[in-house]
PDB file of N, CA and C in Angstrom:
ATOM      1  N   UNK H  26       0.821  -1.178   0.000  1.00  0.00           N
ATOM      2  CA  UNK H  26       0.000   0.000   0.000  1.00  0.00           C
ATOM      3  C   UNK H  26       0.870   1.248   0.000  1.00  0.00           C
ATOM      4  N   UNK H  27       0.420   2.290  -1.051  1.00  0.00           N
ATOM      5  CA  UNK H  27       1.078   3.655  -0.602  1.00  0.00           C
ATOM      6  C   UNK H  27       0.288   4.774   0.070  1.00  0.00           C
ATOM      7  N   UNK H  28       1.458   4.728   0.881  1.00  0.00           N
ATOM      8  CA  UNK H  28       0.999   5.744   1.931  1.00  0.00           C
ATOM      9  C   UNK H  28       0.880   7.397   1.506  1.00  0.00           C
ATOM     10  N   UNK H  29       0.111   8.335   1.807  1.00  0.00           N
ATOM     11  CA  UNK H  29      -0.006   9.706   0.825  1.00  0.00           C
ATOM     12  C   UNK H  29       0.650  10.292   2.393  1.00  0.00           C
ATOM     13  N   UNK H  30       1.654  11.113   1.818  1.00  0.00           N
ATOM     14  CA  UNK H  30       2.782  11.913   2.402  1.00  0.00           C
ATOM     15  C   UNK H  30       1.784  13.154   3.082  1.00  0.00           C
ATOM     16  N   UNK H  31       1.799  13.210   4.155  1.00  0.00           N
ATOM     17  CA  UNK H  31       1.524  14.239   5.454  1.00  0.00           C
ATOM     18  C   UNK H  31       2.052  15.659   4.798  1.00  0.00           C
ATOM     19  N   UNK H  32       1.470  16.650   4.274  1.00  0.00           N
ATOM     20  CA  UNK H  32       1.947  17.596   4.345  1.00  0.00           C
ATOM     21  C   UNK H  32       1.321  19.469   4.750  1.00  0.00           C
ATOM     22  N   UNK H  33       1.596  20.373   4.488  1.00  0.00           N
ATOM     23  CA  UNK H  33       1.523  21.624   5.532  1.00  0.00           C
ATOM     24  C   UNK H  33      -0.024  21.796   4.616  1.00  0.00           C
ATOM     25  N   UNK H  34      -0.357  21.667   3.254  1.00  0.00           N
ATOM     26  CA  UNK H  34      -1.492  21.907   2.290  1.00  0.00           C
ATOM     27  C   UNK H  34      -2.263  21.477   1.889  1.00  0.00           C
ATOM     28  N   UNK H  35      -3.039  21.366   2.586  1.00  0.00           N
ATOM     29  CA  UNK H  35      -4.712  20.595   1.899  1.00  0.00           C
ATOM     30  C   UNK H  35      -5.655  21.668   1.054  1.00  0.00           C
ATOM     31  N   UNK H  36      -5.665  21.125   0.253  1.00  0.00           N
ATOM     32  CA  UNK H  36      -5.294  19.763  -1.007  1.00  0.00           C
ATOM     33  C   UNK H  36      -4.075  19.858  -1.397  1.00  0.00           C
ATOM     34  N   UNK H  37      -3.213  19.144  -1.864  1.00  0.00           N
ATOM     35  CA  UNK H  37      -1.959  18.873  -2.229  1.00  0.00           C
ATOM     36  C   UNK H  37      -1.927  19.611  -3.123  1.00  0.00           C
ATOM     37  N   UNK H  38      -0.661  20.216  -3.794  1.00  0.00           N
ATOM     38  CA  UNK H  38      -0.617  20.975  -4.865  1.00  0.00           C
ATOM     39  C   UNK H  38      -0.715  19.557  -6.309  1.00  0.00           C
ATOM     40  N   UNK H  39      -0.069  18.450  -5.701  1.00  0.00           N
ATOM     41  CA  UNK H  39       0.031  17.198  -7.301  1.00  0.00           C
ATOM     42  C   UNK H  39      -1.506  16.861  -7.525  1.00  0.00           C
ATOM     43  N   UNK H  40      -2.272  17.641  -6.619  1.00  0.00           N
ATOM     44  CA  UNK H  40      -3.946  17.056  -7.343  1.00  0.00           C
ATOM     45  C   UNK H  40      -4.068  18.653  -7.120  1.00  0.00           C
ATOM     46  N   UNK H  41      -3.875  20.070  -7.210  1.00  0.00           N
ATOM     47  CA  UNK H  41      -4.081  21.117  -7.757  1.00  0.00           C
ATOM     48  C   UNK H  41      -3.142  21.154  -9.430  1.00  0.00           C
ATOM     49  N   UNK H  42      -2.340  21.027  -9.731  1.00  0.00           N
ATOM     50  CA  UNK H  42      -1.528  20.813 -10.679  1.00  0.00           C
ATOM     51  C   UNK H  42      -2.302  20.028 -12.191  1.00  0.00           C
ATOM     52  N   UNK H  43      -3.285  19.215 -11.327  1.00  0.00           N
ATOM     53  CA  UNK H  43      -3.610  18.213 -12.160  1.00  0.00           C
ATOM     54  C   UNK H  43      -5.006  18.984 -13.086  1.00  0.00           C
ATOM     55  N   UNK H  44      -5.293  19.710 -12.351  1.00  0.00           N
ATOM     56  CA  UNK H  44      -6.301  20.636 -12.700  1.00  0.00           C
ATOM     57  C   UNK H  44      -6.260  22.179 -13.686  1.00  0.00           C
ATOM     58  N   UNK H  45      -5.049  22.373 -13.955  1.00  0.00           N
ATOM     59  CA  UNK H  45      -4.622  23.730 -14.130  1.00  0.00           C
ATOM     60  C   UNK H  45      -2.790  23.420 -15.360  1.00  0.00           C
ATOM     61  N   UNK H  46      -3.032  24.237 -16.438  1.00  0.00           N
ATOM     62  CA  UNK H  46      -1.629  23.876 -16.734  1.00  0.00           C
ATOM     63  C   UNK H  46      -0.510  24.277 -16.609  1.00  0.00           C
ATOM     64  N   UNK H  47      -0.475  25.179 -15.684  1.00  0.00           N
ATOM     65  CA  UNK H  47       0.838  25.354 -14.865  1.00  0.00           C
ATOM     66  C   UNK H  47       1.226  26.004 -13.473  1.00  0.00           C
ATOM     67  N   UNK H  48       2.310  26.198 -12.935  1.00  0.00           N
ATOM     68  CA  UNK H  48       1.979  26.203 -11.489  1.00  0.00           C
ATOM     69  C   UNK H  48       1.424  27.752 -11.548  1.00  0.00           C
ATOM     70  N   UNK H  49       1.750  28.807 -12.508  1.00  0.00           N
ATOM     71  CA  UNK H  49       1.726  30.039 -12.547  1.00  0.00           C
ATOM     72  C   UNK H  49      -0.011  30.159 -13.136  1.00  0.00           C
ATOM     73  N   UNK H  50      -0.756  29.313 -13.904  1.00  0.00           N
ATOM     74  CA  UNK H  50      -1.994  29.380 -13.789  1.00  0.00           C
ATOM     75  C   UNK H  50      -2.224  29.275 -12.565  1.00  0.00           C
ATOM     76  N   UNK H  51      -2.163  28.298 -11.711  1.00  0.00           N
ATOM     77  CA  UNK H  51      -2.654  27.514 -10.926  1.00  0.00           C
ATOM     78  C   UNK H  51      -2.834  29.055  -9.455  1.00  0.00           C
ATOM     79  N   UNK H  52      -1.448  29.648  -9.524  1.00  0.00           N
ATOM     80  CA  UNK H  52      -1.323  30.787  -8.732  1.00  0.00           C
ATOM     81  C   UNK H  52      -2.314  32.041  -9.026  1.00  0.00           C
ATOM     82  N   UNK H  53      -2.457  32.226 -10.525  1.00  0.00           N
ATOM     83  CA  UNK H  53      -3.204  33.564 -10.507  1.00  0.00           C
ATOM     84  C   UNK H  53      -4.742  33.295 -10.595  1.00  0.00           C
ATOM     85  N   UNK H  54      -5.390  31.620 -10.895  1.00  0.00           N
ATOM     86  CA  UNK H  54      -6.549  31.924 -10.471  1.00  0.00           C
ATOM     87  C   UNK H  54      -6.787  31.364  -9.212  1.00  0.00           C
ATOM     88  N   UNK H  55      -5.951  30.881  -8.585  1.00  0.00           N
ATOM     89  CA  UNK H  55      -6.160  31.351  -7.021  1.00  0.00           C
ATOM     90  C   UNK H  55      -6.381  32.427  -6.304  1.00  0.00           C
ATOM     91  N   UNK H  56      -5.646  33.126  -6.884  1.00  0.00           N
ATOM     92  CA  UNK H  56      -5.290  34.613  -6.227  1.00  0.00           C
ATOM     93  C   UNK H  56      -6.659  35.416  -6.678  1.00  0.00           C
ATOM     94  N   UNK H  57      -7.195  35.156  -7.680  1.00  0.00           N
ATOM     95  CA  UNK H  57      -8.401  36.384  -8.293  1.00  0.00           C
ATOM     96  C   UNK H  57      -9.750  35.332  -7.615  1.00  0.00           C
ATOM     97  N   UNK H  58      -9.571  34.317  -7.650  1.00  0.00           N
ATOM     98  CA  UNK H  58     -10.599  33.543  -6.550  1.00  0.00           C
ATOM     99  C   UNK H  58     -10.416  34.255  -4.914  1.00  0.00           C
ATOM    100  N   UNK H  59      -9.329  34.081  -4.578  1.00  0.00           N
ATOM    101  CA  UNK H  59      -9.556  34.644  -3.048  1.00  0.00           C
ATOM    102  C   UNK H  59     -10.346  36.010  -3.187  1.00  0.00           C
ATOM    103  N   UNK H  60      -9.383  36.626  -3.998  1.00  0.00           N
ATOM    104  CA  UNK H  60      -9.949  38.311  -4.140  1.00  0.00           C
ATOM    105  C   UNK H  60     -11.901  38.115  -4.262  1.00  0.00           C
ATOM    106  N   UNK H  61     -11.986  37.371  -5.167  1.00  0.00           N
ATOM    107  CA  UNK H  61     -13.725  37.637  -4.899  1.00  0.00           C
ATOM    108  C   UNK H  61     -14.411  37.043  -3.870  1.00  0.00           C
ATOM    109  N   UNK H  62     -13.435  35.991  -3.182  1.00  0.00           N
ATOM    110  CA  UNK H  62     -14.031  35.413  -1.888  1.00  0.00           C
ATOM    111  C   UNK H  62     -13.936  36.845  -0.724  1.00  0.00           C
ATOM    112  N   UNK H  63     -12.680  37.349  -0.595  1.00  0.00           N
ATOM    113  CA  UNK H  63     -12.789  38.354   0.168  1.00  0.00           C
ATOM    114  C   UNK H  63     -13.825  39.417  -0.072  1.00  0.00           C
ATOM    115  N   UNK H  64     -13.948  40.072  -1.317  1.00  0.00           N
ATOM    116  CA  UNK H  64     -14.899  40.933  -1.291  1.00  0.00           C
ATOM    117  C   UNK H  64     -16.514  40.589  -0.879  1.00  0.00           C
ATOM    118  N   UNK H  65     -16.594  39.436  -1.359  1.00  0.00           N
ATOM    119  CA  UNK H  65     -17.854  38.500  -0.940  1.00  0.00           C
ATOM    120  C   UNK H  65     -18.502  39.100   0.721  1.00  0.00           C
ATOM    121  N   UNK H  66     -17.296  38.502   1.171  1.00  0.00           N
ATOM    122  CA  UNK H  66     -17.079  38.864   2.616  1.00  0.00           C
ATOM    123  C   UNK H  66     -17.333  40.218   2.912  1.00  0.00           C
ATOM    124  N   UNK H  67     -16.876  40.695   2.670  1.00  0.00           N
ATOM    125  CA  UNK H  67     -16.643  42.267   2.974  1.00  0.00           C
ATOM    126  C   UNK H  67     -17.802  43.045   2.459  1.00  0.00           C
ATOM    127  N   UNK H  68     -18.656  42.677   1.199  1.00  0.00           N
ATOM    128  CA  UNK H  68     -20.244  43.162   1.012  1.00  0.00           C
ATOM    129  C   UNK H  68     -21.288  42.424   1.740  1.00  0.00           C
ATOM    130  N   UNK H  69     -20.809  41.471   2.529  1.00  0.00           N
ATOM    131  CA  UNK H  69     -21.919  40.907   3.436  1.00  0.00           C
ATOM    132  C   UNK H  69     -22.947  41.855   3.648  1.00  0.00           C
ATOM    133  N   UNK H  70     -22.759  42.616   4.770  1.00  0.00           N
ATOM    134  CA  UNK H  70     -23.536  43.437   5.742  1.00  0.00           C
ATOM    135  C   UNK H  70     -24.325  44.388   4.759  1.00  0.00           C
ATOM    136  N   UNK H  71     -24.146  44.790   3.560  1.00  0.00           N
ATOM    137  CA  UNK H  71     -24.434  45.960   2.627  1.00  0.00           C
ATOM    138  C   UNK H  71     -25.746  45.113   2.155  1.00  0.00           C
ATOM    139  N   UNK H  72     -25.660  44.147   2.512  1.00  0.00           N
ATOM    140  CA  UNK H  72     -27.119  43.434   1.504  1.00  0.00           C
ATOM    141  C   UNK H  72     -27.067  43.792  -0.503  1.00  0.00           C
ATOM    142  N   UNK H  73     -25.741  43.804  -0.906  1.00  0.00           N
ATOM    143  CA  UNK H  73     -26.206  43.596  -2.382  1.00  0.00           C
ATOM    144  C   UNK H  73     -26.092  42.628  -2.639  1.00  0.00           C
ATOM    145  N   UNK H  74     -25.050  41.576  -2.561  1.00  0.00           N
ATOM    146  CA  UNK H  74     -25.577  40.233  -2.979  1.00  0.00           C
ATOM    147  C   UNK H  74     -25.458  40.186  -4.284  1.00  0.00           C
ATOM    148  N   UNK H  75     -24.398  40.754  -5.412  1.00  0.00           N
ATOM    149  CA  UNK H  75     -23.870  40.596  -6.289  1.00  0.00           C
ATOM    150  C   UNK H  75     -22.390  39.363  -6.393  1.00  0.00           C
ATOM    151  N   UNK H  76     -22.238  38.915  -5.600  1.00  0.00           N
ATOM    152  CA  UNK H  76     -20.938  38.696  -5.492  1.00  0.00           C
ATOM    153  C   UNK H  76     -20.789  36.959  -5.178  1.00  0.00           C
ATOM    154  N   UNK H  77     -20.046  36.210  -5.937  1.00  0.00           N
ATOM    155  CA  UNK H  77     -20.550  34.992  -5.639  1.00  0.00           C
ATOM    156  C   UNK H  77     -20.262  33.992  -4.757  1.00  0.00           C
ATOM    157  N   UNK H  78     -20.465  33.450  -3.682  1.00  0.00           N
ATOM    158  CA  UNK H  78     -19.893  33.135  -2.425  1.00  0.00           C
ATOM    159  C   UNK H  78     -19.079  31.646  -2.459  1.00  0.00           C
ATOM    160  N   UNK H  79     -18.592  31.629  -1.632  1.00  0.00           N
ATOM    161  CA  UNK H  79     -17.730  30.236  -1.983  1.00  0.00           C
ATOM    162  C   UNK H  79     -18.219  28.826  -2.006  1.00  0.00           C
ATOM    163  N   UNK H  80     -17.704  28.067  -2.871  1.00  0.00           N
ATOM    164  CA  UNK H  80     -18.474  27.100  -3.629  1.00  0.00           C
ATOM    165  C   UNK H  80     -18.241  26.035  -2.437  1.00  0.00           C
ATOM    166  N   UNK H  81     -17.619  25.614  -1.549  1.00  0.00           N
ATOM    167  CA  UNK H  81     -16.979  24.649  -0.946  1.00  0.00           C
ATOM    168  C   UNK H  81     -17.071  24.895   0.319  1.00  0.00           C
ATOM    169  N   UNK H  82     -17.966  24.038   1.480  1.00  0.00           N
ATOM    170  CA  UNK H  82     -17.546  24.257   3.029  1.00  0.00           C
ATOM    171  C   UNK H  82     -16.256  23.888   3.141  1.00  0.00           C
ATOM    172  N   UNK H  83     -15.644  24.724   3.687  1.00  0.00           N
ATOM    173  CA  UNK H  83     -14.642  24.631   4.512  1.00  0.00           C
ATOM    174  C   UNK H  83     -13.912  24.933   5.937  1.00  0.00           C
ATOM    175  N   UNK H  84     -13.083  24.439   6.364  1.00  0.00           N
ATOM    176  CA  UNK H  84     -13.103  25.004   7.651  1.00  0.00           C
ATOM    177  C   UNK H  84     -11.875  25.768   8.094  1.00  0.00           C
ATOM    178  N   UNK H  85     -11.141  26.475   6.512  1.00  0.00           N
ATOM    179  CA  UNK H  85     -10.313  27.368   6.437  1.00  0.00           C
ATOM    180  C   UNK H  85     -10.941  28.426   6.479  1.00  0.00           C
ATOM    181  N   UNK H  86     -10.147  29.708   6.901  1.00  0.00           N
ATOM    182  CA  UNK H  86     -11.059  30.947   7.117  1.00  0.00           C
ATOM    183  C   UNK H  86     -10.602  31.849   6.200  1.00  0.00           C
ATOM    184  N   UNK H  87      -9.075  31.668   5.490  1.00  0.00           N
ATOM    185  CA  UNK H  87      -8.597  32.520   4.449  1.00  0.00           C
ATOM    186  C   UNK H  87      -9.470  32.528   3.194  1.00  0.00           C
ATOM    187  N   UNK H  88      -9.000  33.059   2.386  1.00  0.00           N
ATOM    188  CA  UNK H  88      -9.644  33.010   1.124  1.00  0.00           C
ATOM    189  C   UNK H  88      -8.935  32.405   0.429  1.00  0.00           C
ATOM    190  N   UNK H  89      -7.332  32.247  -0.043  1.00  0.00           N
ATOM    191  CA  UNK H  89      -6.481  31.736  -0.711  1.00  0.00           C
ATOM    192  C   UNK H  89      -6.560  30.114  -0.715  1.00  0.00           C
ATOM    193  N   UNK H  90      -6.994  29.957   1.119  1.00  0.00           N
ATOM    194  CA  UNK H  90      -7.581  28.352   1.143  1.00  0.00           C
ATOM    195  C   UNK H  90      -8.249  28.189   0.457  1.00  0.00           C
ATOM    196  N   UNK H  91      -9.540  28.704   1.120  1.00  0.00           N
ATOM    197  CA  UNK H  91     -11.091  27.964   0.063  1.00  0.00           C
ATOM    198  C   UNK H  91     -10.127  28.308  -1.635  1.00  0.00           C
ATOM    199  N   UNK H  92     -10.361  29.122  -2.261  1.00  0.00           N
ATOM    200  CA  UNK H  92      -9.863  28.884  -3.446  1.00  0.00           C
ATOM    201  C   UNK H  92      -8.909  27.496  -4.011  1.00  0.00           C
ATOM    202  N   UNK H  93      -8.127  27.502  -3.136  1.00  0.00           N
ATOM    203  CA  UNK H  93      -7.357  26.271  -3.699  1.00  0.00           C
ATOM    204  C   UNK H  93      -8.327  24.860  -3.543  1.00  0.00           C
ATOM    205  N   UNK H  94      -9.075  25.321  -2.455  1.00  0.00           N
ATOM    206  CA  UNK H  94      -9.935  23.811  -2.094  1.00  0.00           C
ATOM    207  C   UNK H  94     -11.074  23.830  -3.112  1.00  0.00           C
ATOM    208  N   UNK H  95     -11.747  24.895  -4.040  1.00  0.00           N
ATOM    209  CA  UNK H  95     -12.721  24.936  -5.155  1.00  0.00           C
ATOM    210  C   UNK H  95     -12.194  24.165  -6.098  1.00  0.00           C
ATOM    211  N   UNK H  96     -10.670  24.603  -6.304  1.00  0.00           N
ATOM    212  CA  UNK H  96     -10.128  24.194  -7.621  1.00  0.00           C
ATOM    213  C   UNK H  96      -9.624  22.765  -7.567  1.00  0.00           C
ATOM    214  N   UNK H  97      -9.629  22.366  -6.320  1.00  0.00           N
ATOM    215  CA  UNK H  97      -9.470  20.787  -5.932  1.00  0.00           C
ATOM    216  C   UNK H  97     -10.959  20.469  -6.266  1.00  0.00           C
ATOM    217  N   UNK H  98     -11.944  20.524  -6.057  1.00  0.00           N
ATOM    218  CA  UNK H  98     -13.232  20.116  -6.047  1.00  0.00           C
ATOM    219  C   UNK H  98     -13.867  20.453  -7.577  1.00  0.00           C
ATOM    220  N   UNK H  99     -13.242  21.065  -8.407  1.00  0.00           N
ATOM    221  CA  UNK H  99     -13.462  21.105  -9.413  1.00  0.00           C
ATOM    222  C   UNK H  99     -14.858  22.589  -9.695  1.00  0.00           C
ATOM    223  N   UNK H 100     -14.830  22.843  -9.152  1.00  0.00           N
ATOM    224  CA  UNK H 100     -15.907  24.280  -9.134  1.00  0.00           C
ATOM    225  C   UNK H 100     -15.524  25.011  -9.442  1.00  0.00           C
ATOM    226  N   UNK H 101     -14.118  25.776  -9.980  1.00  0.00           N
ATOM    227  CA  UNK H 101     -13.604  26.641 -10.164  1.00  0.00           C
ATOM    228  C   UNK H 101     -12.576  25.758 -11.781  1.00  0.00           C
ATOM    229  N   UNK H 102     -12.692  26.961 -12.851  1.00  0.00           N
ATOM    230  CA  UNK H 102     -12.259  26.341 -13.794  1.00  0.00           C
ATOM    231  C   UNK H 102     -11.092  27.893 -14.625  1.00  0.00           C
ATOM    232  N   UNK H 103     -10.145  27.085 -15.097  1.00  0.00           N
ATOM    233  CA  UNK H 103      -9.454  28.738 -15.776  1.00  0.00           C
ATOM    234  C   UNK H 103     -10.204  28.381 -17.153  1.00  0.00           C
ATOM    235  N   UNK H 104     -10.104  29.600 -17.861  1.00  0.00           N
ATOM    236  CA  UNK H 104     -10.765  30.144 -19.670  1.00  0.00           C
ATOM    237  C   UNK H 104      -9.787  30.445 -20.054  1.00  0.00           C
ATOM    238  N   UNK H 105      -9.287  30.212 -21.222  1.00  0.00           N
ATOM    239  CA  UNK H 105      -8.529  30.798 -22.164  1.00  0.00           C
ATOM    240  C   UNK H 105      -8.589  32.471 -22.536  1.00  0.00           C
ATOM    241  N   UNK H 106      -8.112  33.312 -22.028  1.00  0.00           N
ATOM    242  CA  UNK H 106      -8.333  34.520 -22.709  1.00  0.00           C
ATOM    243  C   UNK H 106      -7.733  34.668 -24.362  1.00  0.00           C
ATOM    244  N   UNK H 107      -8.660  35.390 -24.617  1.00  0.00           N
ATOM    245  CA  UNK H 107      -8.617  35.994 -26.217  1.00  0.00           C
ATOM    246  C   UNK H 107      -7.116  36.293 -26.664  1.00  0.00           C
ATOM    247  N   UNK H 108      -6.664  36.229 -27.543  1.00  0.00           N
ATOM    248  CA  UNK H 108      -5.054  36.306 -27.987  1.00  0.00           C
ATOM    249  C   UNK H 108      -4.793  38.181 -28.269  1.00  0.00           C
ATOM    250  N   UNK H 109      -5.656  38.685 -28.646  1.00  0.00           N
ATOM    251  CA  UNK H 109      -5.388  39.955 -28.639  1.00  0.00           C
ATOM    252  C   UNK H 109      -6.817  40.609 -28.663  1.00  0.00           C
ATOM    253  N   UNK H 110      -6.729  40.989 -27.585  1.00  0.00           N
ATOM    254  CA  UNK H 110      -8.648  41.828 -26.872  1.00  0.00           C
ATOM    255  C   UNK H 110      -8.566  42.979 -28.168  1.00  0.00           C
ATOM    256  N   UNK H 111      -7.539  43.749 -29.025  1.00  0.00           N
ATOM    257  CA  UNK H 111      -7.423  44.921 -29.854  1.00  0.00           C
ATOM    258  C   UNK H 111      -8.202  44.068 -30.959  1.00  0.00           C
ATOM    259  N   UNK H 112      -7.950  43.082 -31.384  1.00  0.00           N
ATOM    260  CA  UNK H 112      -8.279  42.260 -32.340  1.00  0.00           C
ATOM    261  C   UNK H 112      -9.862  41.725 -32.559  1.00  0.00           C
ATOM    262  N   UNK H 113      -9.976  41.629 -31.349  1.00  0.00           N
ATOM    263  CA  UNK H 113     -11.729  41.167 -31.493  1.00  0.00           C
ATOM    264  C   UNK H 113     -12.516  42.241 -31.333  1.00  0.00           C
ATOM    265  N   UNK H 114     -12.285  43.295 -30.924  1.00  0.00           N
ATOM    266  CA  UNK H 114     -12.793  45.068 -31.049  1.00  0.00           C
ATOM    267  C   UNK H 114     -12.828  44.888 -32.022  1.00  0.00           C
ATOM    268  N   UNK H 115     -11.932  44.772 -32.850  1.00  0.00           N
ATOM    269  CA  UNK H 115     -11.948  45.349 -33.982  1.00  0.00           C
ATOM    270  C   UNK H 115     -12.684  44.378 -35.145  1.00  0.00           C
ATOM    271  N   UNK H 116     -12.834  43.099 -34.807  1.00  0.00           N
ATOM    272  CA  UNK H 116     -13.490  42.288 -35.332  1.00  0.00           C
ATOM    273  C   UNK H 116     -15.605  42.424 -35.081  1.00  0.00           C
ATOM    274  N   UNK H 117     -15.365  42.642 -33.420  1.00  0.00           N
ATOM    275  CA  UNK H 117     -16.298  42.740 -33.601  1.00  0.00           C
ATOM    276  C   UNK H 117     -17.486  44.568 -34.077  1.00  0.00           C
ATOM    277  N   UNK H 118     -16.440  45.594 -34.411  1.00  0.00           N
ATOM    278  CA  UNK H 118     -16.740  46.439 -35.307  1.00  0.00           C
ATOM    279  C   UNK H 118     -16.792  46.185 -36.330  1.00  0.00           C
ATOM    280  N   UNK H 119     -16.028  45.143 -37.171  1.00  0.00           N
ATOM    281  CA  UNK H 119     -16.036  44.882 -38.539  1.00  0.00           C
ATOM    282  C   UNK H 119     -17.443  44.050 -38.805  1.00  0.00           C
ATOM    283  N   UNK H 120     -18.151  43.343 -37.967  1.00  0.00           N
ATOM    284  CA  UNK H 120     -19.353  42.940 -37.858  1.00  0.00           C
ATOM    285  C   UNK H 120     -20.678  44.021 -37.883  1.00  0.00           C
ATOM    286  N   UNK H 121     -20.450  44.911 -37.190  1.00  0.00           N
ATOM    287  CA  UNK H 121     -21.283  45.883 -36.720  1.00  0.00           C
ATOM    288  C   UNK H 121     -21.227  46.739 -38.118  1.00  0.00           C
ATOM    289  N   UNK H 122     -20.083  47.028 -38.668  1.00  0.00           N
ATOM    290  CA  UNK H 122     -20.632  47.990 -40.234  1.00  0.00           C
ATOM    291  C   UNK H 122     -20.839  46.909 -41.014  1.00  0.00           C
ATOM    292  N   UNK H 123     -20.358  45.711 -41.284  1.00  0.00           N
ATOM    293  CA  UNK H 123     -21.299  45.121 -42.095  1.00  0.00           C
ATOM    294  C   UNK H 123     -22.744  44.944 -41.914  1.00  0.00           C
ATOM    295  N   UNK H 124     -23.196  44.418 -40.713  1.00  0.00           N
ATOM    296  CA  UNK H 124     -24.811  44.579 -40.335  1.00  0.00           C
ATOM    297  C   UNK H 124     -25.086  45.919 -41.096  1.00  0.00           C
ATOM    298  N   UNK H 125     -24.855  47.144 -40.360  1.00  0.00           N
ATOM    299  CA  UNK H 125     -25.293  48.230 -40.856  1.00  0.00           C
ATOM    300  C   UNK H 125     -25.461  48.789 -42.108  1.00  0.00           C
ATOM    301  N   UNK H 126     -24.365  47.655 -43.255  1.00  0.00           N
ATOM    302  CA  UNK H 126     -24.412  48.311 -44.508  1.00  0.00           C
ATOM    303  C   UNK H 126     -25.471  47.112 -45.215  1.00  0.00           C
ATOM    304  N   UNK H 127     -26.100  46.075 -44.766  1.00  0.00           N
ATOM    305  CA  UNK H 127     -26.288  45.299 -44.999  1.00  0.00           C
ATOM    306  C   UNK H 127     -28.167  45.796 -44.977  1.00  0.00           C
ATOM    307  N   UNK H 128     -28.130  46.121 -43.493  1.00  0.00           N
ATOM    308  CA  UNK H 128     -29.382  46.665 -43.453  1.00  0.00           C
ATOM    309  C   UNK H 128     -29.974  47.877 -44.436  1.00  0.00           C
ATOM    310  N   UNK H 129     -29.246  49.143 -44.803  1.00  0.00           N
ATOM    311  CA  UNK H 129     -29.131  49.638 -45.686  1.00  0.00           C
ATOM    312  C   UNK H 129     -29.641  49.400 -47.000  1.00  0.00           C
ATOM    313  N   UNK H 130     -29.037  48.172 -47.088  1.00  0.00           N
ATOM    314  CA  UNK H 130     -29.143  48.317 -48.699  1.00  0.00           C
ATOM    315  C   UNK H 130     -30.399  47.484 -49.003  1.00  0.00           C
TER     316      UNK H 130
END
């Protein structure tokens, strides 16, 4: 039998890793996960209730925890961003005068 090694991080980073393709993904949507877990927190009392609360009981109180423990649990996923945001502006203007010349005529 193998034994799973005792260590300081639950969930392990080799089953966070497994989820994410690299350790530097793995870091920045952690980091923008805590950030909306904290604000979460912090609009409590205001009653807006825009903000989306954490997916996972846990019985960490940070935010950087729960985040890592979403992305262990699979609730939390990274997206590919767009290769150049200038590019799809501009694509999606090149859509918008065609409609318009389209309607036109």
């Amino acid at each position: 039998m193998e034994r799973e090694h005792d260590t300081m991080m639950t969930p392990p980073i080799e089953t966070l890793l497994d989820r994410v393709d690299s350790k530097f993904g793995l870091v920045t949507l952690a980091a923008r996960r805590a950030r909306n877990i904290n604000a979460y927190f912090n609009q409590l009392g205001e009653g807006l209730g825009h903000m989306i609360p954490p997916q996972v009981s846990s019985v960490s109180r940070k935010p950087l925890s729960i985040g890592f423990e979403e992305i262990a649990a699979d609730k939390i996923k990274s997206a590919p961003l767009p290769d150049e945001p200038e590019a799809a502006e501009a694509q999606a203007d090149g859509e918008l005068v065609e409609a318009a010349a389209t309607d036109e005529a």
